[in-house]
Amino acid sequence: MSLFENPIIKKINEKYSVIWALNHALAVMGWDSETYMPKRGVEERAKARATLSVLRRKLILDPELVSLVERAKKEENLNDYEKGVVRVLDREISINRKLPEKLVYELSKTSQEAISVWVEAKRTDDFKKFEPYLERLVSLSREVAEKLGYEKHPYNALLDLYEEGLTVDDMDFVFNNMIPRLKKMLDKILSENLFPSKHPLEDIKYEREALEKVDKEILDLLEYPWDRARIDVSEHPFTIGIAVNDVRITTRFEGIDFKRNIYAVIHEFGHATYELQIDPRLEGTPIGEAVSSGIHESQSRFWENIIGRSKEFVALVKPIFDKHLGFTKSYSEEEIFKYVNTVRPSLIRVDADEVTYNFHIYLRYEIEKKLIAEELSVKEVPEVWNDMMDKLLGVRPKSYREGVLQDIHWSMGSFGYFPTYTLGNVVSAQVKDVLEKKFKTSLGTLVSERRFNDIKEALKELIHKWGSTYSPKKLLERALGETYNPEHFLNYIEEKYIKKV
Amino acid sequence: MSLFENPIIKKINEKYSVIWALNHALAVMGWDSETYMPKRGVEERAKARATLSVLRRKLILDPELVSLVERAKKEENLNDYEKGVVRVLDREISINRKLPEKLVYELSKTSQEAISVWVEAKRTDDFKKFEPYLERLVSLSREVAEKLGYEKHPYNALLDLYEEGLTVDDMDFVFNNMIPRLKKMLDKILSENLFPSKHPLEDIKYEREALEKVDKEILDLLEYPWDRARIDVSEHPFTIGIAVNDVRITTRFEGIDFKRNIYAVIHEFGHATYELQIDPRLEGTPIGEAVSSGIHESQSRFWENIIGRSKEFVALVKPIFDKHLGFTKSYSEEEIFKYVNTVRPSLIRVDADEVTYNFHIYLRYEIEKKLIAEELSVKEVPEVWNDMMDKLLGVRPKSYREGVLQDIHWSMGSFGYFPTYTLGNVVSAQVKDVLEKKFKTSLGTLVSERRFNDIKEALKELIHKWGSTYSPKKLLERALGETYNPEHFLNYIEEKYIKKV
């Protein structure tokens, strides 16, 4: 039975099928570029993708589609799915219309250059080399904010691009409540040595083939549907939903400290599960995709941290480690649990643990917010960065590479993206509390009983199946009874890292 | 320096870039469907590909593009590349315009159903099951011929789809000259036992990993450019040119009779080399693709047979076999040469050797020609097939599976494709003779000296670099001084299989 009854909406969906097919093609091309494409294919691939993106924009702004959406906006008695179609397309049309093609092109071109410059600047630890590009990207992003329009703060326009409806007020509320309490907890964990800050297993090398088998068995344990999904290798792990029955994750093998690989895989599994559980009846329509970066990240973090780094999950996977890696045999479950949950203030975001991770995001959020509001200049950023690291985590980068140059995001012009990482952490703990209430037992118990399909089913009903039917905030209100509330995350950290020890 | 100066042609190429990008996307999707796509992704992938094909057709028939091409047709002083752009697009526009969307859809839908029915009919050896589909496909193909228009023979319209300008007269000339002489040679080879009809190595099993290494080393020997090309595994081997710096071949491992895999790889290498050597300045334009199926096949056959099955090549690869397969060590070079050149009349086209292969094509050609001209009915086909096999090769199928149901082509509605296989064989020998004249030495000598890059360079200058600049016949006239002439192929067979023995 179709979810769509209104004749205008049906026409919209029909017209949208070409855009859907282009999205599908762009997704396959994106996946291929990061996995199997021959090295020298990069130039033509970039050109083909750019050309199809322009075509996609044209189809979104097609006068017939626009007028159908305008008509649909005036329709009464639309059901929630139909309203979702209107909301999503109206938003896409409006964003594409407000941003001049020239600005989009300029941003994409500058960022393509900036990425190579950033790679080189990071390699040679030379911020000055990257500085003019960062200047330009900040200025272009400000222009984007101006074109899009905003209330209160220009950064709001950029936040909204990744997380529909997210504002500086939301993020300030999250961080103002989170950072002081988290800082106190971190100090306690460190001063009382509740969790190790370093573990000998971190220095142990592994065979790639052995870890591949571990990954495979963990995905089997989680009932990853191999007839609808795959895993490949890429430079940076990612998940891509090509279609509801074609979802792919990637991982990488660094050869040392195997938890880095394992938890990246479980993280991507979380993303993939979201994509795999969107209602197939939404496929091909404007609401057939995951709703936002923050909600997506809540799903990956939920599986990576709340499930994956739990004592109960460690107990399940320890035999898999022992079977294929061998060197874990001489460590107890408790030791492996400690190994995957070391807590240490570090300079690098991607190496951060659950307790320190959000400090890294807070720092970037504050800097981005000020850059976009012109309250901070690009050349001041390294010093501000270092001072803030010092203040938040008590460590100070000795190089740009360990500081301002560590992440790729800014070279991609992705201002407004970082905060969604913290939203992911925040929401993942809210989800945990809702699930435990629903199941009337702890997630740990469900994990021990290997009830992963029950957990997936619950996530599907709460969040996944809706696709983009509701805006992120509306979805959270329906699913969790509230929007972004850091209280749950703080309680989760306190429980796991302080109370239970 | 651009090859295009005329302002109208430049505008055409600019507009064409969107079609090029769609072709690029469709190629990636096609490759992915056959290699890595999760099983259940098939339905949405088919939908996305079909939708983009319709979009592509729309862009080809875009009135602006059509009127530019009309204007360009009246331009004087176009250079050869520019003339090529006009010829190729004019042809594409004309084909797309003449074929109603409904007919294209009907053909594609019927063929999709027919493929599954054919699989099942072949499995159960039940021609009756497939018959109504074959009826329908023949009738739709006749309709295609009528819509496209033709001179003399309706089959000409279909031949032209795969090999621009090819006619029944051309093919009759080829076969009338080829078949009697080839039949005499075959009889002599068989009656005098000049080559073995069966070799013990055909029954030896191999380890897939070992043969993968052999393939890799053979491709290294042939200097396959790994930064621009790859090899993967698929059900049926194929080559796809995604871009001039992104060309991919596939192979399969059957576990027994390793020459089947080896020569499939070298065959695809020949296709890939063509794609890799098209002038990069043609990329993105309507003439940036290989010109026809027959010319393409001439390149794969040249490498597979004329190079690959030569004594000199066998001498080069024997150490690679010995190193990885081991079981070849107890056979001499001469024995391996005999193994890869067994000659035996068989029922199955894809198992046929150089000497018997064209009989299989001749049979299909005669049947197709008569079906399209309504001189033969579908229900008569199995008997006609069997009688002809008997007459040509002295073997008679005992099942439909070994006869009329063996190939997928008809279920795909591809009437007119088979003859390009024979053209490939014919032209490959013409190319051999031209190269030997040019190098003033035998190809065998060049192979012994591992001068594969010199051979590639010569093929590039003769054929590859031109893309679709010239029509197939024009290209051959320029490169070889004549069009399709079976004399060279017959001499090659006589030389190799009779005179030298």
Coordinates of N, CA and C in Angstrom, one line a residue, chain B residues 200-317:
Chain B
P200 N 45.4 -33.3 -22.2 CA 45.2 -33.7 -20.8 C 45.2 -32.5 -19.8
L201 N 45.9 -31.4 -20.2 CA 45.8 -30.3 -19.3 C 44.4 -29.7 -19.1
E202 N 43.6 -30.0 -20.0 CA 42.2 -29.5 -19.9 C 41.5 -30.0 -18.7
D203 N 41.9 -31.1 -18.2 CA 41.2 -31.7 -17.1 C 41.8 -31.4 -15.7
I204 N 42.9 -30.6 -15.7 CA 43.6 -30.4 -14.5 C 43.0 -29.2 -13.7
K205 N 42.7 -29.4 -12.4 CA 42.2 -28.3 -11.6 C 43.3 -27.4 -11.1
Y206 N 42.9 -26.1 -10.9 CA 43.9 -25.2 -10.3 C 43.3 -24.5 -9.1
E207 N 44.2 -23.9 -8.3 CA 43.9 -23.1 -7.2 C 43.6 -21.7 -7.7
R208 N 42.5 -21.1 -7.3 CA 42.2 -19.7 -7.7 C 43.3 -18.7 -7.4
E209 N 43.8 -18.8 -6.2 CA 44.8 -17.8 -5.8 C 46.0 -17.9 -6.7
A210 N 46.4 -19.1 -7.1 CA 47.6 -19.3 -8.0 C 47.3 -18.7 -9.3
L211 N 46.1 -18.9 -9.9 CA 45.8 -18.4 -11.2 C 45.7 -16.9 -11.2
E212 N 45.2 -16.3 -10.1 CA 45.2 -14.9 -9.9 C 46.6 -14.3 -10.1
K213 N 47.5 -15.0 -9.5 CA 48.9 -14.5 -9.6 C 49.4 -14.6 -11.1
V214 N 49.0 -15.7 -11.7 CA 49.4 -15.8 -13.2 C 48.8 -14.6 -14.0
D215 N 47.5 -14.4 -13.8 CA 46.9 -13.3 -14.5 C 47.6 -12.0 -14.3
K216 N 47.9 -11.7 -13.0 CA 48.6 -10.5 -12.6 C 49.9 -10.4 -13.3
E217 N 50.7 -11.5 -13.4 CA 52.0 -11.4 -14.0 C 51.9 -11.3 -15.5
I218 N 50.9 -11.9 -16.1 CA 50.7 -11.8 -17.6 C 50.4 -10.3 -17.9
L219 N 49.5 -9.8 -17.1 CA 49.1 -8.3 -17.3 C 50.3 -7.4 -17.1
D220 N 51.2 -7.8 -16.1 CA 52.4 -7.0 -15.9 C 53.3 -7.1 -17.1
L221 N 53.4 -8.4 -17.6 CA 54.3 -8.6 -18.8 C 53.8 -7.7 -20.0
L222 N 52.4 -7.6 -20.1 CA 51.9 -6.8 -21.2 C 51.8 -5.3 -20.8
E223 N 52.4 -5.0 -19.7 CA 52.4 -3.6 -19.2 C 51.0 -3.0 -19.1
Y224 N 50.2 -3.7 -18.5 CA 48.8 -3.2 -18.1 C 49.0 -2.0 -17.1
P225 N 48.5 -0.9 -17.4 CA 48.7 0.3 -16.6 C 47.8 0.3 -15.3
W226 N 48.3 -0.2 -14.2 CA 47.5 -0.4 -13.0 C 47.0 0.9 -12.4
D227 N 47.6 2.0 -12.7 CA 47.1 3.3 -12.2 C 46.0 3.8 -13.0
R228 N 45.7 3.2 -14.1 CA 44.6 3.6 -15.0 C 43.6 2.5 -15.2
A229 N 43.9 1.3 -14.6 CA 43.0 0.2 -15.0 C 43.0 -0.8 -13.9
R230 N 42.0 -1.7 -13.9 CA 41.9 -2.8 -12.9 C 41.4 -4.1 -13.5
I231 N 41.5 -5.1 -12.6 CA 40.8 -6.4 -13.0 C 40.0 -6.8 -11.8
D232 N 38.8 -7.3 -12.0 CA 37.9 -7.8 -11.0 C 37.3 -9.1 -11.4
V233 N 36.4 -9.6 -10.6 CA 35.8 -10.9 -10.9 C 34.3 -10.7 -11.2
S234 N 33.8 -11.3 -12.2 CA 32.3 -11.2 -12.5 C 31.9 -12.6 -13.1
E235 N 30.6 -12.7 -13.2 CA 30.0 -14.0 -13.7 C 30.5 -14.2 -15.2
H236 N 30.4 -13.1 -16.0 CA 30.9 -13.2 -17.4 C 32.0 -12.1 -17.6
P237 N 33.1 -12.5 -18.1 CA 34.2 -11.5 -18.3 C 33.7 -10.4 -19.2
F238 N 34.1 -9.2 -18.9 CA 33.8 -8.0 -19.8 C 34.9 -6.9 -19.6
T239 N 34.9 -5.9 -20.5 CA 35.7 -4.8 -20.3 C 34.8 -3.6 -20.3
I240 N 35.1 -2.6 -19.5 CA 34.3 -1.4 -19.5 C 35.2 -0.2 -19.5
G241 N 35.0 0.8 -20.4 CA 35.8 2.0 -20.3 C 35.0 3.1 -19.7
I242 N 35.3 3.4 -18.4 CA 34.6 4.4 -17.7 C 35.1 5.8 -18.1
A243 N 36.4 5.9 -18.2 CA 37.0 7.1 -18.7 C 38.3 6.7 -19.3
V244 N 39.0 7.6 -19.9 CA 40.3 7.2 -20.6 C 41.3 6.8 -19.6
N245 N 41.2 7.3 -18.4 CA 42.1 6.9 -17.3 C 41.4 6.0 -16.3
D246 N 40.4 5.3 -16.7 CA 39.7 4.4 -15.8 C 39.0 3.3 -16.6
V247 N 39.8 2.3 -16.9 CA 39.3 1.2 -17.7 C 39.4 -0.1 -16.9
R248 N 38.4 -0.9 -17.0 CA 38.3 -2.1 -16.1 C 38.0 -3.4 -16.8
I249 N 38.7 -4.4 -16.5 CA 38.3 -5.7 -17.1 C 37.9 -6.7 -16.0
T250 N 37.2 -7.7 -16.3 CA 36.9 -8.7 -15.3 C 37.2 -10.1 -15.9
T251 N 37.2 -11.1 -15.0 CA 37.5 -12.4 -15.3 C 36.7 -13.3 -14.4
R252 N 36.7 -14.6 -14.7 CA 36.1 -15.6 -13.8 C 37.0 -16.8 -13.6
F253 N 36.8 -17.5 -12.5 CA 37.7 -18.7 -12.3 C 36.8 -19.9 -12.2
E254 N 37.0 -20.8 -13.1 CA 36.1 -22.0 -13.2 C 36.7 -23.2 -12.4
G255 N 38.0 -23.1 -12.1 CA 38.7 -24.1 -11.3 C 39.3 -25.2 -12.1
I256 N 39.1 -25.2 -13.4 CA 39.6 -26.3 -14.2 C 40.0 -25.7 -15.6
D257 N 40.9 -26.4 -16.3 CA 41.3 -26.0 -17.7 C 41.7 -24.5 -17.7
F258 N 42.9 -24.2 -17.2 CA 43.3 -22.8 -16.9 C 43.4 -21.9 -18.1
K259 N 43.5 -22.5 -19.3 CA 43.6 -21.7 -20.5 C 42.4 -20.8 -20.7
R260 N 41.3 -21.4 -20.3 CA 40.0 -20.6 -20.4 C 40.1 -19.3 -19.7
N261 N 40.6 -19.3 -18.5 CA 40.8 -18.0 -17.8 C 41.8 -17.1 -18.4
I262 N 43.0 -17.7 -18.7 CA 44.1 -16.9 -19.2 C 43.7 -16.2 -20.5
Y263 N 43.1 -16.9 -21.4 CA 42.8 -16.3 -22.7 C 41.7 -15.3 -22.6
A264 N 40.8 -15.5 -21.6 CA 39.7 -14.5 -21.4 C 40.4 -13.2 -20.9
V265 N 41.4 -13.4 -20.0 CA 42.0 -12.2 -19.5 C 42.8 -11.4 -20.6
I266 N 43.5 -12.2 -21.5 CA 44.2 -11.5 -22.5 C 43.2 -10.9 -23.5
H267 N 42.1 -11.6 -23.8 CA 41.1 -11.0 -24.6 C 40.6 -9.7 -24.1
E268 N 40.2 -9.6 -22.8 CA 39.8 -8.4 -22.2 C 40.9 -7.3 -22.2
F269 N 42.1 -7.8 -22.0 CA 43.2 -6.9 -22.1 C 43.2 -6.2 -23.4
G270 N 42.9 -6.9 -24.5 CA 42.9 -6.3 -25.8 C 41.8 -5.2 -25.9
H271 N 40.6 -5.5 -25.4 CA 39.6 -4.5 -25.4 C 40.0 -3.3 -24.6
A272 N 40.6 -3.6 -23.4 CA 41.0 -2.5 -22.5 C 42.1 -1.6 -23.1
T273 N 43.0 -2.2 -23.9 CA 44.1 -1.4 -24.5 C 43.5 -0.4 -25.5
Y274 N 42.5 -0.9 -26.2 CA 41.8 0.1 -27.1 C 41.2 1.2 -26.3
E275 N 40.5 1.0 -25.3 CA 39.9 2.0 -24.5 C 40.9 3.0 -23.9
L276 N 42.0 2.4 -23.5 CA 43.1 3.2 -22.8 C 43.9 4.1 -23.8
Q277 N 43.8 3.7 -25.1 CA 44.6 4.5 -26.0 C 43.8 5.4 -26.9
I278 N 42.6 5.7 -26.6 CA 41.9 6.7 -27.3 C 42.5 8.1 -26.9
D279 N 42.6 8.9 -27.9 CA 43.2 10.2 -27.7 C 42.5 10.9 -26.5
P280 N 43.2 11.2 -25.4 CA 42.5 11.9 -24.3 C 41.9 13.2 -24.6
R281 N 42.3 13.8 -25.7 CA 41.7 15.1 -26.1 C 40.3 14.9 -26.6
L282 N 39.9 13.6 -26.9 CA 38.5 13.4 -27.4 C 37.6 13.1 -26.2
E283 N 38.2 12.9 -25.0 CA 37.4 12.6 -23.8 C 36.3 13.7 -23.6
G284 N 35.1 13.2 -23.3 CA 34.0 14.1 -23.0 C 33.3 14.6 -24.3
T285 N 33.8 14.2 -25.5 CA 33.1 14.6 -26.7 C 32.4 13.4 -27.3
P286 N 31.5 13.6 -28.3 CA 30.8 12.5 -28.8 C 31.7 11.4 -29.5
I287 N 33.0 11.8 -29.9 CA 33.8 10.9 -30.6 C 34.9 10.3 -29.6
G288 N 34.7 10.4 -28.3 CA 35.7 9.9 -27.4 C 35.5 8.4 -27.0
E289 N 34.7 7.7 -27.8 CA 34.5 6.3 -27.5 C 34.9 5.4 -28.7
A290 N 35.1 4.2 -28.4 CA 35.5 3.2 -29.4 C 34.4 3.2 -30.5
V291 N 34.8 2.9 -31.7 CA 33.9 3.2 -32.8 C 32.8 2.1 -33.0
S292 N 33.1 0.8 -32.7 CA 32.1 -0.2 -33.0 C 32.5 -1.5 -32.4
S293 N 31.5 -2.4 -32.3 CA 31.7 -3.7 -31.7 C 32.8 -4.5 -32.5
G294 N 32.7 -4.5 -33.8 CA 33.6 -5.3 -34.6 C 35.1 -4.9 -34.5
I295 N 35.3 -3.6 -34.5 CA 36.6 -3.1 -34.4 C 37.1 -3.4 -33.0
H296 N 36.2 -3.3 -32.0 CA 36.6 -3.6 -30.6 C 37.1 -5.1 -30.5
E297 N 36.3 -5.9 -31.1 CA 36.6 -7.4 -31.1 C 37.8 -7.7 -31.9
S298 N 38.2 -6.9 -32.9 CA 39.4 -7.1 -33.6 C 40.6 -6.9 -32.6
Q299 N 40.5 -6.0 -31.7 CA 41.6 -5.7 -30.8 C 41.7 -6.8 -29.7
S300 N 40.6 -7.3 -29.2 CA 40.6 -8.4 -28.2 C 41.1 -9.7 -28.9
R301 N 40.7 -10.0 -30.1 CA 41.1 -11.2 -30.7 C 42.5 -11.1 -31.1
F302 N 43.0 -9.9 -31.5 CA 44.4 -9.8 -31.9 C 45.3 -10.2 -30.7
W303 N 45.0 -9.7 -29.5 CA 45.8 -10.0 -28.3 C 45.6 -11.4 -27.9
E304 N 44.3 -11.9 -27.9 CA 44.0 -13.2 -27.4 C 44.7 -14.3 -28.3
N305 N 44.4 -14.2 -29.6 CA 44.8 -15.2 -30.5 C 46.1 -15.0 -31.2
I306 N 46.2 -13.9 -31.9 CA 47.4 -13.7 -32.7 C 48.6 -13.5 -31.9
I307 N 48.5 -12.7 -30.8 CA 49.6 -12.6 -29.9 C 49.6 -13.8 -28.9
G308 N 48.5 -13.9 -28.2 CA 48.5 -14.8 -27.0 C 48.7 -16.3 -27.3
R309 N 48.2 -16.7 -28.4 CA 48.3 -18.2 -28.7 C 49.4 -18.5 -29.7
S310 N 50.4 -17.5 -29.8 CA 51.6 -17.7 -30.6 C 52.6 -18.5 -29.8
K311 N 53.4 -19.3 -30.5 CA 54.5 -20.0 -29.9 C 55.4 -19.1 -29.0
E312 N 55.7 -17.9 -29.6 CA 56.6 -17.0 -28.9 C 56.0 -16.5 -27.6
F313 N 54.7 -16.3 -27.6 CA 54.0 -15.8 -26.3 C 54.0 -17.0 -25.3
V314 N 53.7 -18.1 -25.8 CA 53.7 -19.3 -24.9 C 55.0 -19.4 -24.2
A315 N 56.1 -19.2 -25.0 CA 57.5 -19.3 -24.4 C 57.6 -18.3 -23.3
L316 N 57.1 -17.1 -23.4 CA 57.2 -16.1 -22.4 C 56.4 -16.4 -21.1
V317 N 55.2 -17.0 -21.3 CA 54.4 -17.2 -20.1 C 54.6 -18.6 -19.5

